[in-house]
Amino acid sequence: MSNQDQNLAATVNTTQGSYRVIVGRDVIDDLGTELQKTGLKGRAFLVVDEVMFPNPSRRAQEALERGGYETHVLALEIGEANKNLETVQIVYDWLADLLADRSDIVVAMGGGVTGDLVGFAAATWLRGVAVVHVPTSLAAMVDSSIGGKTGVNIPKGKNLLGAFHQPKLVLQDVGHLKSLPAREMSAGWAEAVKHGFILDAQLLDTFERLAPQMKALAGEEPVAAIRRSVAIKGEIVSADEFETGDHRVLLNYGHTIGHAIEKVSGYGTYLHGEAVAIGMMAAAGIAERLGMIDEELVDRQRRVLENYDLPVRASGLDVDALIEATKSDKKSRGGTIRWVLLEGPGKATTRRDVPEEVVREAVLAILD
Amino acid sequence: MSNQDQNLAATVNTTQGSYRVIVGRDVIDDLGTELQKTGLKGRAFLVVDEVMFPNPSRRAQEALERGGYETHVLALEIGEANKNLETVQIVYDWLADLLADRSDIVVAMGGGVTGDLVGFAAATWLRGVAVVHVPTSLAAMVDSSIGGKTGVNIPKGKNLLGAFHQPKLVLQDVGHLKSLPAREMSAGWAEAVKHGFILDAQLLDTFERLAPQMKALAGEEPVAAIRRSVAIKGEIVSADEFETGDHRVLLNYGHTIGHAIEKVSGYGTYLHGEAVAIGMMAAAGIAERLGMIDEELVDRQRRVLENYDLPVRASGLDVDALIEATKSDKKSRGGTIRWVLLEGPGKATTRRDVPEEVVREAVLAILD
């Protein structure tokens, strides 16, 4: 058993209730006891990405059983290619066969796609049953597992379906990252480093100073940095649950161009975090051109991203196609794009008055 | 234009915001102005049951346009038989083709199935967009359009999918009832009369005294009675939004046996309200056998229901099959059924300690 108090990274407060985010090594063994603390008493329906099956999902199952929970396990091949209603229906059928009722609990164990898809199934089963997230990728840990966003693709677009469905508990075992491919680790660091750039200069310093140690997941510093990234995300969600205010949108730093890059390059060319890293460079270029930040901060951002083995330029993409794609981004309203831009290290704001010419120059500057 | 203040039947307060329920004659012409009051400014995506198309849906569309809303209309054949994800996907595709975004508004116009299905689509499009309900059946008016419940069937069960997604406005034009088949009108009265029996002795008196006038929709009394039924539903939803307390469950009076009758007889034999009427008689029989009410109230309930042309007995059904079906009802938790029972006219409570033998006797007494 780990030191549970020390492992509490955040308590997220939402209209659907408050929940704890636990981050640490070997915390998977606490899953049952942490779930007990939520007061939930139903059966646990564990849906795992099949790469986690039978281990380490068995360890999660054993922890649930030690907590007194009857468990059922469904292992699924889950990826961007089958993040659709057909896969959700496999989960529905399984829940129906086992007569899962409103007192039961769905536990999603896997990367971001698993959380999005299983979270959607839980949000829509019997008008919403409890969901617990056990994210096993770095990107899901520091970003998508917190905040209740769920999502499913339809042929006409990515993540067009979804619901806000807050979890009852998020439990992140850093040990799960040991088997994550290096490229996916880097993509996860992109989101964590982003948190530093937009909101926490001290966290940014840590990421800058300790890149080798972070990447090796050596010692306590990486765990503390993940915990701090989680806390930032939790604070933002608590302040702006539905992204209707000015807070949660800041997390989209690098995402306007990032999404455009993913779309224009064809999904799958870049990992999401990689596209965000390039998008952060384009956004920094916009801020520099608008006189909001100096060249030094742009260079610093490039250096930090490169130290985490992230791309900072894209090749083979057409500037006009990218700019067109930014306009259909979901953050665009009534024709104007809400850009998230840096004002300094650890400080971001939003601007709607960015001339397209400035965007074009900044995008051209990150294209080969 | 109608007198808008007089037409306000309820203001429902929920965690997703407050909304007004407007009930009156010709209020459909106020749809645009009422929508303006919500502050919503997007395009209006009107999904109508094709029996409402092109009239009276055109009148709704014109009202929206007078309110300054750009409108799009999708007419669908919607019924219990296609209340499934395939039909929801038709709505999704339409929204995708028209690039419906988070500022846009979905308007559902039709009976209960339309509200359930279109409400589900709105709840899950881009993590939830605004929905307005324009119920056109009596059952949808007094019951399902208020409270945010949405639902979709899967092959393994009815309403297993759903979400709580509160509307921004509910607008009920009593004039739409003129073309409703008599049997469906009666089924709607069952839910309204039920509100009287469980919560409002005065409303019950009105329904008892004025049955012919109610059924003819003559004069202002029927409109006032619908408005009062709506108010009762709105108060209960405001007090117990997620049916986690002791309030909202009262609305399930007659539903435990009613659902069993629907299931055992094969869906489609009885309308939902008809099955509820028979279920109310079984529940009254249970309460009488437990000494909670006297025979006089049971007889009174029978007489009132018969005056609204509702069945009070069922034939050709097996008592064991019915009792078995009550056990799989979604209101059953941990094996014990939570019965909603009368204590007097306008007064209901819940009981978990009803012996199966008492249920069996009461069910046998309503079977031919």
XYZ file of C-alpha atoms in Angstrom:
736
model
C 0.000 0.000 0.000
C 1.196 3.457 -0.846
C 0.964 6.559 1.266
C -2.500 7.592 0.188
C -2.542 11.146 1.479
C 0.666 12.027 -0.295
C -0.747 10.589 -3.511
C -3.782 12.862 -3.651
C -3.018 15.148 -6.596
C -6.331 16.999 -6.821
C -9.904 17.134 -5.665
C -12.051 18.249 -8.575
C -15.304 20.048 -7.761
C -18.099 19.868 -10.331
C -21.874 20.142 -10.579
C -21.900 16.340 -10.720
C -19.988 16.039 -7.452
C -16.392 16.114 -6.233
C -13.795 13.491 -6.938
C -10.237 12.663 -6.028
C -7.358 12.171 -8.429
C -4.738 9.814 -7.022
C -1.254 9.761 -8.593
C 1.622 7.573 -7.466
C 3.587 4.397 -7.871
C 1.767 1.141 -7.156
C -1.454 2.993 -6.385
C -3.290 0.466 -8.546
C -3.290 -1.724 -5.442
C -5.366 0.953 -3.687
C -8.151 0.892 -6.304
C -10.567 -1.027 -4.089
C -9.952 1.004 -0.950
C -10.113 4.283 -2.849
C -13.382 3.191 -4.461
C -14.778 2.354 -1.015
C -14.114 5.960 0.032
C -16.479 7.196 -2.707
C -19.312 5.311 -1.015
C -20.146 3.365 -4.174
C -21.294 -0.154 -3.408
C -22.297 -1.777 -6.709
C -20.471 -4.248 -8.877
C -17.366 -3.089 -10.747
C -17.465 -3.467 -14.539
C -13.846 -3.157 -15.644
C -13.354 -2.343 -19.327
C -9.708 -2.593 -20.320
C -7.779 -1.895 -23.462
C -6.591 -5.364 -24.410
C -2.951 -4.278 -24.214
C -3.526 -4.138 -20.430
C -5.006 -7.660 -20.367
C -4.494 -9.971 -18.542
C -1.791 -7.964 -16.790
C -1.851 -5.368 -15.302
C -5.663 -5.426 -15.452
C -5.616 -8.493 -13.198
C -3.873 -6.457 -10.520
C -6.641 -3.854 -10.784
C -9.262 -6.573 -10.550
C -7.613 -8.083 -7.480
C -7.492 -4.681 -5.817
C -11.216 -4.220 -6.492
C -11.957 -7.644 -5.049
C -9.908 -6.910 -1.931
C -12.154 -3.861 -1.557
C -15.157 -6.177 -1.543
C -16.324 -5.466 -5.098
C -17.743 -8.143 -7.357
C -15.944 -7.593 -10.659
C -16.524 -8.328 -14.328
C -13.889 -7.705 -16.963
C -14.220 -6.878 -20.655
C -11.008 -6.637 -22.673
C -11.370 -4.758 -25.953
C -9.076 -3.695 -28.726
C -9.591 0.050 -28.474
C -8.008 2.610 -30.760
C -8.748 5.717 -32.768
C -9.836 3.483 -35.690
C -12.695 1.891 -33.753
C -13.596 4.794 -31.450
C -17.142 4.611 -32.765
C -20.701 3.681 -31.839
C -20.160 0.092 -32.958
C -17.537 -0.373 -30.246
C -19.720 1.430 -27.703
C -22.473 -1.046 -28.526
C -20.179 -3.934 -27.573
C -19.930 -2.347 -24.128
C -23.722 -1.794 -23.996
C -24.406 -5.420 -24.888
C -22.022 -6.624 -22.190
C -23.676 -4.381 -19.588
C -27.122 -5.565 -20.714
C -26.140 -9.243 -20.508
C -24.936 -8.761 -16.937
C -27.945 -6.582 -16.037
C -25.723 -3.698 -14.933
C -27.947 -1.331 -12.969
C -27.742 2.204 -11.675
C -25.826 1.211 -8.565
C -23.028 -0.426 -10.555
C -19.690 1.128 -11.476
C -17.860 1.200 -14.794
C -14.060 1.293 -14.542
C -12.164 2.377 -17.667
C -8.548 1.226 -17.819
C -6.385 2.248 -20.761
C -5.288 5.288 -22.730
C -7.219 8.360 -23.753
C -9.386 6.633 -26.335
C -10.426 4.042 -23.762
C -11.420 6.754 -21.308
C -13.328 8.717 -23.944
C -15.243 5.722 -25.261
C -15.915 3.865 -22.023
C -16.782 7.168 -20.353
C -19.358 7.763 -23.096
C -20.855 4.305 -22.562
C -21.119 4.972 -18.807
C -22.622 8.427 -19.441
C -25.383 6.967 -21.585
C -26.107 3.662 -19.807
C -29.382 3.997 -17.844
C -29.003 7.799 -18.021
C -25.534 7.648 -16.543
C -23.798 5.264 -14.170
C -20.687 5.892 -12.080
C -17.391 5.786 -13.919
C -13.853 5.487 -12.555
C -10.884 6.289 -14.753
C -7.631 4.377 -14.523
C -5.621 6.075 -17.286
C -2.499 4.222 -18.328
C -0.965 6.649 -20.827
C 0.752 9.870 -19.826
C -1.515 11.996 -22.027
C -4.614 10.503 -20.429
C -3.136 10.998 -16.955
C -2.263 14.675 -17.208
C -5.139 15.632 -19.475
C -8.091 13.586 -20.728
C -8.916 11.516 -17.631
C -9.759 14.657 -15.658
C -12.733 16.860 -16.428
C -15.500 14.542 -17.556
C -15.160 14.949 -21.314
C -16.125 11.834 -23.215
C -16.090 11.384 -26.971
C -16.844 9.075 -29.854
C -16.239 9.540 -33.587
C -18.792 9.213 -36.375
C -17.808 8.844 -40.030
C -18.449 12.565 -40.568
C -16.133 13.752 -37.817
C -14.012 13.087 -34.777
C -15.451 13.421 -31.266
C -18.755 14.781 -32.580
C -20.557 12.624 -30.036
C -19.925 12.923 -26.346
C -21.215 14.009 -22.978
C -19.855 15.701 -19.898
C -19.809 12.857 -17.397
C -17.553 13.407 -14.421
C -15.855 10.364 -12.902
C -16.232 9.403 -9.240
C -12.505 8.703 -8.923
C -9.387 8.925 -11.090
C -6.498 6.665 -10.186
C -3.160 6.952 -11.975
C -0.387 4.450 -11.410
C 2.860 5.872 -12.775
C 4.164 2.307 -12.994
C 1.852 1.737 -15.956
C 3.979 4.153 -17.971
C 6.968 1.802 -17.976
C 5.532 -0.138 -20.904
C 4.342 2.922 -22.854
C 6.140 3.439 -26.206
C 8.630 6.316 -26.150
C 6.720 8.302 -28.762
C 3.538 8.159 -26.708
C 5.441 9.211 -23.609
C 6.724 12.272 -25.474
C 3.214 13.085 -26.670
C 2.069 12.961 -23.057
C 4.900 15.229 -21.914
C 3.708 17.754 -24.521
C 0.425 18.203 -22.620
C 2.194 18.359 -19.254
C 4.794 20.860 -20.475
C 1.929 22.874 -21.978
C 0.425 23.187 -18.500
C 3.692 24.748 -17.366
C 3.814 27.230 -20.232
C 0.244 28.436 -19.825
C -0.152 28.451 -16.049
C 2.838 27.538 -13.906
C 6.293 29.027 -14.433
C 7.721 26.917 -11.624
C 6.496 23.677 -13.187
C 7.940 24.864 -16.478
C 11.321 25.381 -14.789
C 11.157 21.850 -13.408
C 10.351 20.361 -16.815
C 13.180 22.365 -18.340
C 15.746 21.508 -15.709
C 14.997 17.812 -15.251
C 14.116 16.561 -18.740
C 16.389 13.469 -18.636
C 15.105 12.467 -15.200
C 11.494 13.034 -16.289
C 11.907 10.947 -19.415
C 13.478 8.107 -17.407
C 10.699 8.373 -14.804
C 13.531 8.244 -12.269
C 12.921 9.066 -8.632
C 10.139 11.162 -7.199
C 10.470 14.308 -9.351
C 8.531 12.924 -12.357
C 5.726 11.695 -10.115
C 5.546 15.099 -8.435
C 5.503 16.840 -11.841
C 2.673 14.630 -13.104
C 0.828 15.288 -9.850
C 1.267 19.045 -10.323
C 0.062 18.845 -13.947
C -2.986 16.946 -12.740
C -3.600 19.571 -10.064
C -3.535 22.346 -12.679
C -6.035 20.502 -14.839
C -8.213 19.833 -11.794
C -8.190 23.488 -10.735
C -9.196 24.603 -14.220
C -12.018 22.085 -14.480
C -13.301 23.082 -11.045
C -13.347 26.735 -12.124
C -14.844 26.253 -15.586
C -16.478 22.839 -15.842
C -18.200 23.259 -19.182
C -15.584 25.400 -20.931
C -18.064 28.260 -21.030
C -15.748 30.689 -19.247
C -12.214 31.869 -19.877
C -10.343 29.194 -17.937
C -10.728 25.798 -19.506
C -10.121 27.105 -23.012
C -6.534 27.912 -21.985
C -5.835 24.189 -22.013
C -6.337 24.363 -25.762
C -2.987 26.134 -26.141
C -1.402 24.739 -29.292
C -4.597 22.922 -30.201
C -6.031 25.169 -32.914
C -3.086 24.592 -35.242
C -2.523 21.178 -33.674
C -5.979 19.972 -34.672
C -5.495 21.454 -38.134
C -2.216 19.573 -38.520
C -3.854 16.292 -37.466
C -6.709 16.850 -39.900
C -4.675 17.974 -42.906
C -1.926 15.366 -42.440
C -4.521 12.638 -42.058
C -5.159 11.358 -38.563
C -2.471 8.941 -37.499
C 0.508 10.738 -39.008
C 1.166 12.710 -35.846
C 0.170 11.699 -32.350
C -2.116 14.289 -30.792
C 0.594 15.517 -28.420
C 3.070 15.823 -31.281
C 0.647 17.950 -33.285
C 0.031 20.067 -30.188
C 3.771 20.635 -29.776
C 4.003 21.949 -33.338
C 0.832 23.945 -32.727
C 2.408 25.483 -29.640
C 5.291 26.670 -31.792
C 2.870 28.252 -34.271
C 0.964 29.904 -31.422
C 4.226 31.193 -29.954
C 5.055 32.613 -33.377
C 1.711 34.427 -33.423
C 2.252 35.840 -29.936
C 5.734 36.994 -30.870
C 4.455 38.699 -34.018
C 1.773 40.444 -31.962
C 4.456 41.662 -29.541
C 3.032 39.679 -26.649
C 6.223 37.692 -25.984
C 9.840 37.994 -27.064
C 11.933 35.687 -29.214
C 13.643 34.311 -26.121
C 10.474 32.650 -24.854
C 9.786 31.206 -28.305
C 13.287 29.724 -28.350
C 12.868 28.443 -24.828
C 9.632 26.678 -25.732
C 11.295 25.099 -28.771
C 14.206 23.878 -26.662
C 11.990 22.383 -23.968
C 9.801 20.570 -26.499
C 12.857 19.247 -28.329
C 14.309 18.009 -25.053
C 11.197 15.846 -24.723
C 11.796 14.502 -28.257
C 8.821 16.369 -29.671
C 8.567 17.736 -33.224
C 8.529 21.531 -33.497
C 8.053 21.735 -37.274
C 5.849 19.959 -39.825
C 6.656 19.005 -43.369
C 4.646 18.354 -46.490
C 1.600 20.355 -45.398
C -0.122 23.164 -47.279
C -0.500 26.454 -45.435
C -3.879 27.258 -47.003
C -5.291 23.864 -46.059
C -4.089 24.353 -42.490
C -5.636 27.800 -42.197
C -8.895 26.531 -43.666
C -8.891 23.695 -41.140
C -8.491 26.087 -38.204
C -11.757 27.719 -39.236
C -13.782 24.529 -38.811
C -12.254 23.851 -35.399
C -14.931 23.480 -32.768
C -13.527 26.376 -30.758
C -14.413 28.710 -33.606
C -17.672 30.569 -33.031
C -19.396 32.828 -35.441
C -16.395 32.965 -37.707
C -13.748 34.279 -35.305
C -11.162 31.954 -33.830
C -10.419 32.184 -30.149
C -6.639 31.883 -30.008
C -4.871 30.860 -26.829
C -1.613 32.789 -26.691
C 1.232 33.222 -24.227
C 1.883 36.532 -22.491
C 4.915 35.186 -20.668
C 6.245 31.983 -19.113
C 3.386 30.378 -17.152
C 0.875 32.922 -18.385
C -1.665 32.570 -21.226
C -4.674 34.516 -22.446
C -7.193 34.365 -25.298
C -7.426 36.688 -28.293
C -10.019 36.879 -31.057
C -8.398 39.721 -32.994
C -5.516 37.893 -34.640
C -5.191 38.916 -38.313
C -5.158 35.977 -40.692
C -1.941 37.309 -42.185
C -0.187 36.916 -38.842
C -1.495 33.364 -38.548
C -0.263 32.612 -42.068
C 3.241 33.914 -41.309
C 3.445 31.980 -38.070
C 2.229 28.784 -39.726
C 4.630 29.183 -42.649
C 7.444 29.565 -40.140
C 6.837 26.093 -38.702
C 6.462 24.374 -42.107
C 9.293 22.771 -43.997
C -50.160 36.075 -29.332
C -51.396 34.493 -26.148
C -51.173 35.902 -22.674
C -47.691 34.688 -21.882
C -47.679 35.187 -18.123
C -50.870 33.251 -17.649
C -49.467 30.431 -19.746
C -46.437 29.837 -17.542
C -47.200 26.481 -15.915
C -43.893 25.890 -14.140
C -40.320 26.994 -13.751
C -38.160 23.932 -13.264
C -34.917 24.353 -11.331
C -32.116 21.896 -12.031
C -28.347 21.606 -11.799
C -28.298 22.249 -15.545
C -30.215 25.509 -15.158
C -33.812 26.680 -14.851
C -36.399 26.520 -17.572
C -39.965 27.574 -18.188
C -42.834 25.320 -19.199
C -45.481 27.169 -21.208
C -48.938 25.628 -21.600
C -51.820 27.164 -23.514
C -53.771 27.424 -26.698
C -51.951 28.808 -29.742
C -48.739 29.190 -27.758
C -46.885 27.593 -30.667
C -46.902 31.089 -32.167
C -44.814 32.250 -29.182
C -42.035 29.723 -29.778
C -39.622 32.301 -31.194
C -40.252 34.951 -28.561
C -40.095 32.406 -25.738
C -36.824 31.081 -27.135
C -35.433 34.615 -27.237
C -36.102 34.890 -23.494
C -33.737 31.976 -22.858
C -30.908 34.023 -24.331
C -30.061 31.334 -26.894
C -28.911 32.796 -30.183
C -27.872 29.928 -32.437
C -29.698 28.303 -35.326
C -32.783 26.229 -34.563
C -32.670 22.587 -35.723
C -36.277 21.432 -35.650
C -36.759 17.663 -35.634
C -40.411 16.740 -36.083
C -42.325 13.504 -36.050
C -43.491 13.294 -39.646
C -47.149 13.255 -38.556
C -46.583 16.930 -37.662
C -45.094 17.729 -41.067
C -45.617 19.967 -42.969
C -48.328 21.271 -40.649
C -48.271 22.176 -37.800
C -44.468 22.066 -37.866
C -44.513 24.915 -40.400
C -46.276 27.094 -37.863
C -43.517 26.307 -35.352
C -40.898 27.106 -37.948
C -42.528 30.411 -38.801
C -42.685 31.337 -35.120
C -38.967 30.594 -34.812
C -38.220 32.705 -37.856
C -40.279 35.605 -36.496
C -38.045 35.334 -33.434
C -35.035 35.838 -35.670
C -33.849 32.233 -35.731
C -32.414 30.596 -38.820
C -34.199 27.240 -38.969
C -33.592 23.809 -40.440
C -36.236 21.086 -40.376
C -35.882 17.311 -40.334
C -39.093 15.263 -40.528
C -38.702 11.674 -39.366
C -40.980 8.743 -38.888
C -40.486 8.214 -35.176
C -42.067 5.448 -33.137
C -41.323 2.837 -30.528
C -40.242 0.455 -33.308
C -37.368 2.691 -34.445
C -36.486 4.335 -31.142
C -32.940 3.108 -31.572
C -29.392 4.203 -32.287
C -29.925 3.844 -36.040
C -32.547 6.592 -35.936
C -30.378 8.727 -33.646
C -27.619 8.424 -36.233
C -29.904 9.947 -38.863
C -30.164 12.993 -36.599
C -26.387 13.021 -36.018
C -25.691 12.901 -39.757
C -28.062 15.777 -40.386
C -26.439 17.872 -37.643
C -22.999 17.018 -39.036
C -23.958 17.965 -42.586
C -25.184 21.357 -41.379
C -22.191 21.811 -39.053
C -24.415 22.287 -36.017
C -22.206 23.731 -33.292
C -22.423 24.263 -29.555
C -24.347 27.493 -29.884
C -27.131 25.882 -31.913
C -30.476 24.650 -30.589
C -32.282 21.391 -31.212
C -36.085 21.609 -31.078
C -37.987 18.323 -30.663
C -41.594 18.386 -31.831
C -43.745 15.305 -31.446
C -44.821 12.740 -28.877
C -42.909 11.093 -26.081
C -40.724 8.942 -28.313
C -39.681 12.012 -30.299
C -38.717 13.848 -27.125
C -36.791 10.871 -25.753
C -34.893 10.212 -28.962
C -34.210 13.772 -30.089
C -33.355 14.712 -26.505
C -30.769 11.919 -26.504
C -29.287 13.160 -29.766
C -29.025 16.695 -28.328
C -27.533 15.364 -25.076
C -24.762 13.589 -26.950
C -24.027 16.004 -29.806
C -20.777 17.881 -29.069
C -21.150 16.893 -25.386
C -24.625 18.371 -25.227
C -26.362 21.187 -27.076
C -29.473 23.091 -26.047
C -32.772 21.301 -26.539
C -36.314 22.686 -26.561
C -39.281 20.359 -26.236
C -42.533 20.966 -28.081
C -44.535 17.905 -26.980
C -47.653 17.254 -29.026
C -49.172 14.298 -27.177
C -50.904 14.605 -23.811
C -48.633 12.012 -22.175
C -45.545 13.903 -23.321
C -47.038 17.190 -22.113
C -47.905 16.190 -18.572
C -45.025 13.798 -18.106
C -42.080 12.993 -20.341
C -41.251 16.449 -21.733
C -40.407 17.726 -18.242
C -37.461 16.513 -16.236
C -34.665 15.918 -18.706
C -34.991 12.176 -19.105
C -34.015 10.943 -22.551
C -34.037 7.369 -23.751
C -33.264 5.027 -26.609
C -33.866 1.270 -26.924
C -31.300 -1.380 -27.795
C -32.268 -4.881 -28.913
C -31.641 -6.172 -25.388
C -33.979 -3.748 -23.672
C -36.094 -0.614 -23.691
C -34.669 2.745 -22.647
C -31.378 1.181 -21.588
C -29.572 4.119 -23.174
C -30.218 7.663 -22.097
C -28.930 10.748 -20.357
C -30.295 13.403 -18.075
C -30.348 16.450 -20.336
C -32.621 19.239 -19.192
C -34.327 21.352 -21.860
C -33.962 25.127 -22.039
C -37.683 25.559 -22.666
C -40.788 23.397 -22.910
C -43.682 24.738 -24.949
C -47.016 22.911 -25.045
C -49.791 23.966 -27.380
C -53.022 22.316 -26.270
C -54.324 22.813 -29.797
C -51.994 20.059 -30.972
C -54.117 17.574 -29.036
C -57.078 18.041 -31.347
C -55.663 15.562 -33.844
C -54.470 13.045 -31.244
C -56.264 9.651 -31.438
C -58.751 9.100 -28.593
C -56.838 6.142 -27.199
C -53.664 8.187 -26.927
C -55.586 11.001 -25.250
C -56.860 8.548 -22.641
C -53.355 7.217 -22.082
C -52.233 10.786 -21.458
C -55.049 11.412 -18.999
C -53.863 8.358 -17.088
C -50.593 10.135 -16.244
C -52.373 13.385 -15.388
C -54.974 11.661 -13.206
C -52.108 9.777 -11.555
C -50.616 13.147 -10.507
C -53.907 13.892 -8.767
C -54.002 10.572 -6.926
C -50.438 10.747 -5.656
C -50.054 14.424 -4.856
C -53.043 16.710 -5.320
C -56.497 15.872 -3.954
C -57.933 19.052 -5.445
C -56.697 18.215 -8.935
C -58.106 14.725 -8.460
C -61.512 16.247 -7.607
C -61.356 18.331 -10.773
C -60.531 15.325 -12.947
C -63.357 13.394 -11.306
C -65.942 16.148 -11.587
C -65.166 17.346 -15.111
C -64.290 14.209 -17.055
C -66.546 14.927 -20.058
C -65.282 18.501 -20.319
C -61.676 17.349 -19.984
C -62.061 14.717 -22.672
C -63.624 17.264 -25.037
C -60.857 19.764 -24.255
C -63.702 22.254 -23.839
C -63.132 25.637 -22.264
C -60.343 26.656 -19.936
C -60.645 23.887 -17.316
C -58.726 21.238 -19.297
C -55.928 23.707 -20.031
C -55.746 24.631 -16.346
C -55.691 20.948 -15.351
C -52.859 20.196 -17.772
C -51.025 23.248 -16.450
C -51.463 22.011 -12.878
C -50.253 18.509 -13.822
C -47.219 20.094 -15.434
C -46.626 22.166 -12.295
C -46.674 19.039 -10.132
C -44.175 17.316 -12.374
C -41.998 20.433 -12.393
C -42.012 20.702 -8.596
C -41.000 17.076 -8.221
C -38.182 17.355 -10.730
C -36.923 20.509 -9.035
C -36.878 18.704 -5.685
C -35.362 15.424 -6.894
C -33.729 15.885 -10.262
C -31.990 12.528 -10.531
C -34.604 10.371 -8.804
C -32.135 9.690 -6.017
C -34.464 10.918 -3.270
C -37.999 10.038 -2.248
C -39.868 12.495 -4.480
C -39.468 11.637 -8.119
C -40.048 7.950 -7.560
C -43.668 8.768 -6.579
C -44.331 9.507 -10.247
C -43.824 5.800 -10.825
C -47.174 5.048 -9.188
C -48.770 2.259 -11.199
C -45.567 1.756 -13.174
C -44.130 -1.373 -11.518
C -47.064 -3.542 -12.561
C -47.631 -1.315 -15.593
C -44.160 -2.017 -16.970
C -44.644 -5.724 -16.229
C -47.909 -5.711 -18.177
C -46.249 -3.996 -21.140
C -43.404 -6.488 -21.080
C -45.434 -9.673 -20.613
C -48.165 -8.685 -23.076
C -45.556 -7.745 -25.634
C -44.928 -4.044 -26.177
C -47.606 -2.528 -28.346
C -50.614 -4.373 -26.919
C -51.271 -1.680 -24.340
C -50.285 1.954 -24.598
C -48.003 2.947 -21.743
C -50.732 4.992 -20.038
C -53.198 2.126 -20.353
C -50.783 -0.268 -18.674
C -50.176 2.345 -15.971
C -53.928 2.611 -15.338
C -54.160 -1.153 -14.784
C -50.977 -0.964 -12.692
C -52.575 1.751 -10.558
C -55.454 -0.608 -9.855
C -53.039 -3.356 -8.818
C -51.138 -0.906 -6.605
C -54.409 0.247 -5.037
C -55.216 -3.398 -4.350
C -51.860 -3.805 -2.594
C -52.427 -0.676 -0.481
C -55.924 -1.857 0.454
C -54.622 -5.286 1.482
C -51.938 -3.618 3.619
C -54.617 -1.533 5.309
C -53.203 1.744 3.957
C -56.412 2.783 2.154
C -60.006 1.644 2.222
C -62.093 0.015 -0.482
C -63.821 3.298 -1.219
C -60.659 4.906 -2.570
C -59.940 1.838 -4.689
C -63.433 2.082 -6.174
C -63.040 5.796 -6.688
C -59.790 5.294 -8.593
C -61.450 2.642 -10.760
C -64.361 4.927 -11.537
C -62.158 7.884 -12.440
C -59.949 5.814 -14.735
C -63.001 4.273 -16.422
C -64.433 7.728 -16.942
C -61.324 8.513 -18.993
C -61.907 5.331 -21.029
C -58.946 3.571 -19.495
C -58.689 -0.166 -18.908
C -58.660 -1.225 -15.257
C -58.183 -4.969 -15.823
C -55.975 -7.097 -18.088
C -56.758 -10.390 -19.713
C -54.735 -13.298 -20.965
C -51.687 -12.643 -18.807
C -49.956 -15.042 -16.447
C -49.598 -13.904 -12.841
C -46.218 -15.586 -12.363
C -44.817 -13.988 -15.488
C -46.031 -10.585 -14.287
C -44.496 -10.987 -10.841
C -41.234 -12.154 -12.360
C -41.244 -9.111 -14.640
C -41.667 -6.715 -11.700
C -38.408 -8.039 -10.307
C -36.403 -6.975 -13.325
C -37.939 -3.507 -13.288
C -35.275 -0.842 -13.113
C -36.692 0.520 -9.865
C -35.791 -2.767 -8.186
C -32.519 -2.556 -6.248
C -30.776 -5.326 -4.417
C -33.745 -7.606 -4.811
C -36.430 -5.562 -3.065
C -39.006 -3.644 -5.058
C -39.773 -0.085 -4.053
C -43.562 0.083 -4.340
C -45.318 3.417 -4.716
C -48.596 3.141 -2.792
C -51.444 5.452 -1.856
C -52.096 6.461 1.733
C -55.135 8.520 0.786
C -56.450 10.689 -2.049
C -53.607 12.958 -3.197
C -51.093 11.231 -0.955
C -48.554 8.529 -1.888
C -45.551 6.951 -0.233
C -43.009 4.205 -0.949
C -42.761 0.799 0.714
C -40.183 -1.948 0.334
C -41.770 -4.441 2.712
C -44.660 -5.662 0.573
C -44.962 -9.490 0.836
C -44.957 -11.209 -2.546
C -48.187 -12.976 -1.537
C -49.947 -9.623 -1.246
C -48.651 -8.578 -4.663
C -49.851 -11.876 -6.127
C -53.363 -11.435 -4.704
C -53.599 -7.860 -5.925
C -52.362 -8.810 -9.397
C -54.750 -11.780 -9.618
C -57.576 -9.408 -8.738
C -56.956 -7.262 -11.846
C -56.569 -10.237 -14.222
C -59.406 -11.775 -16.170
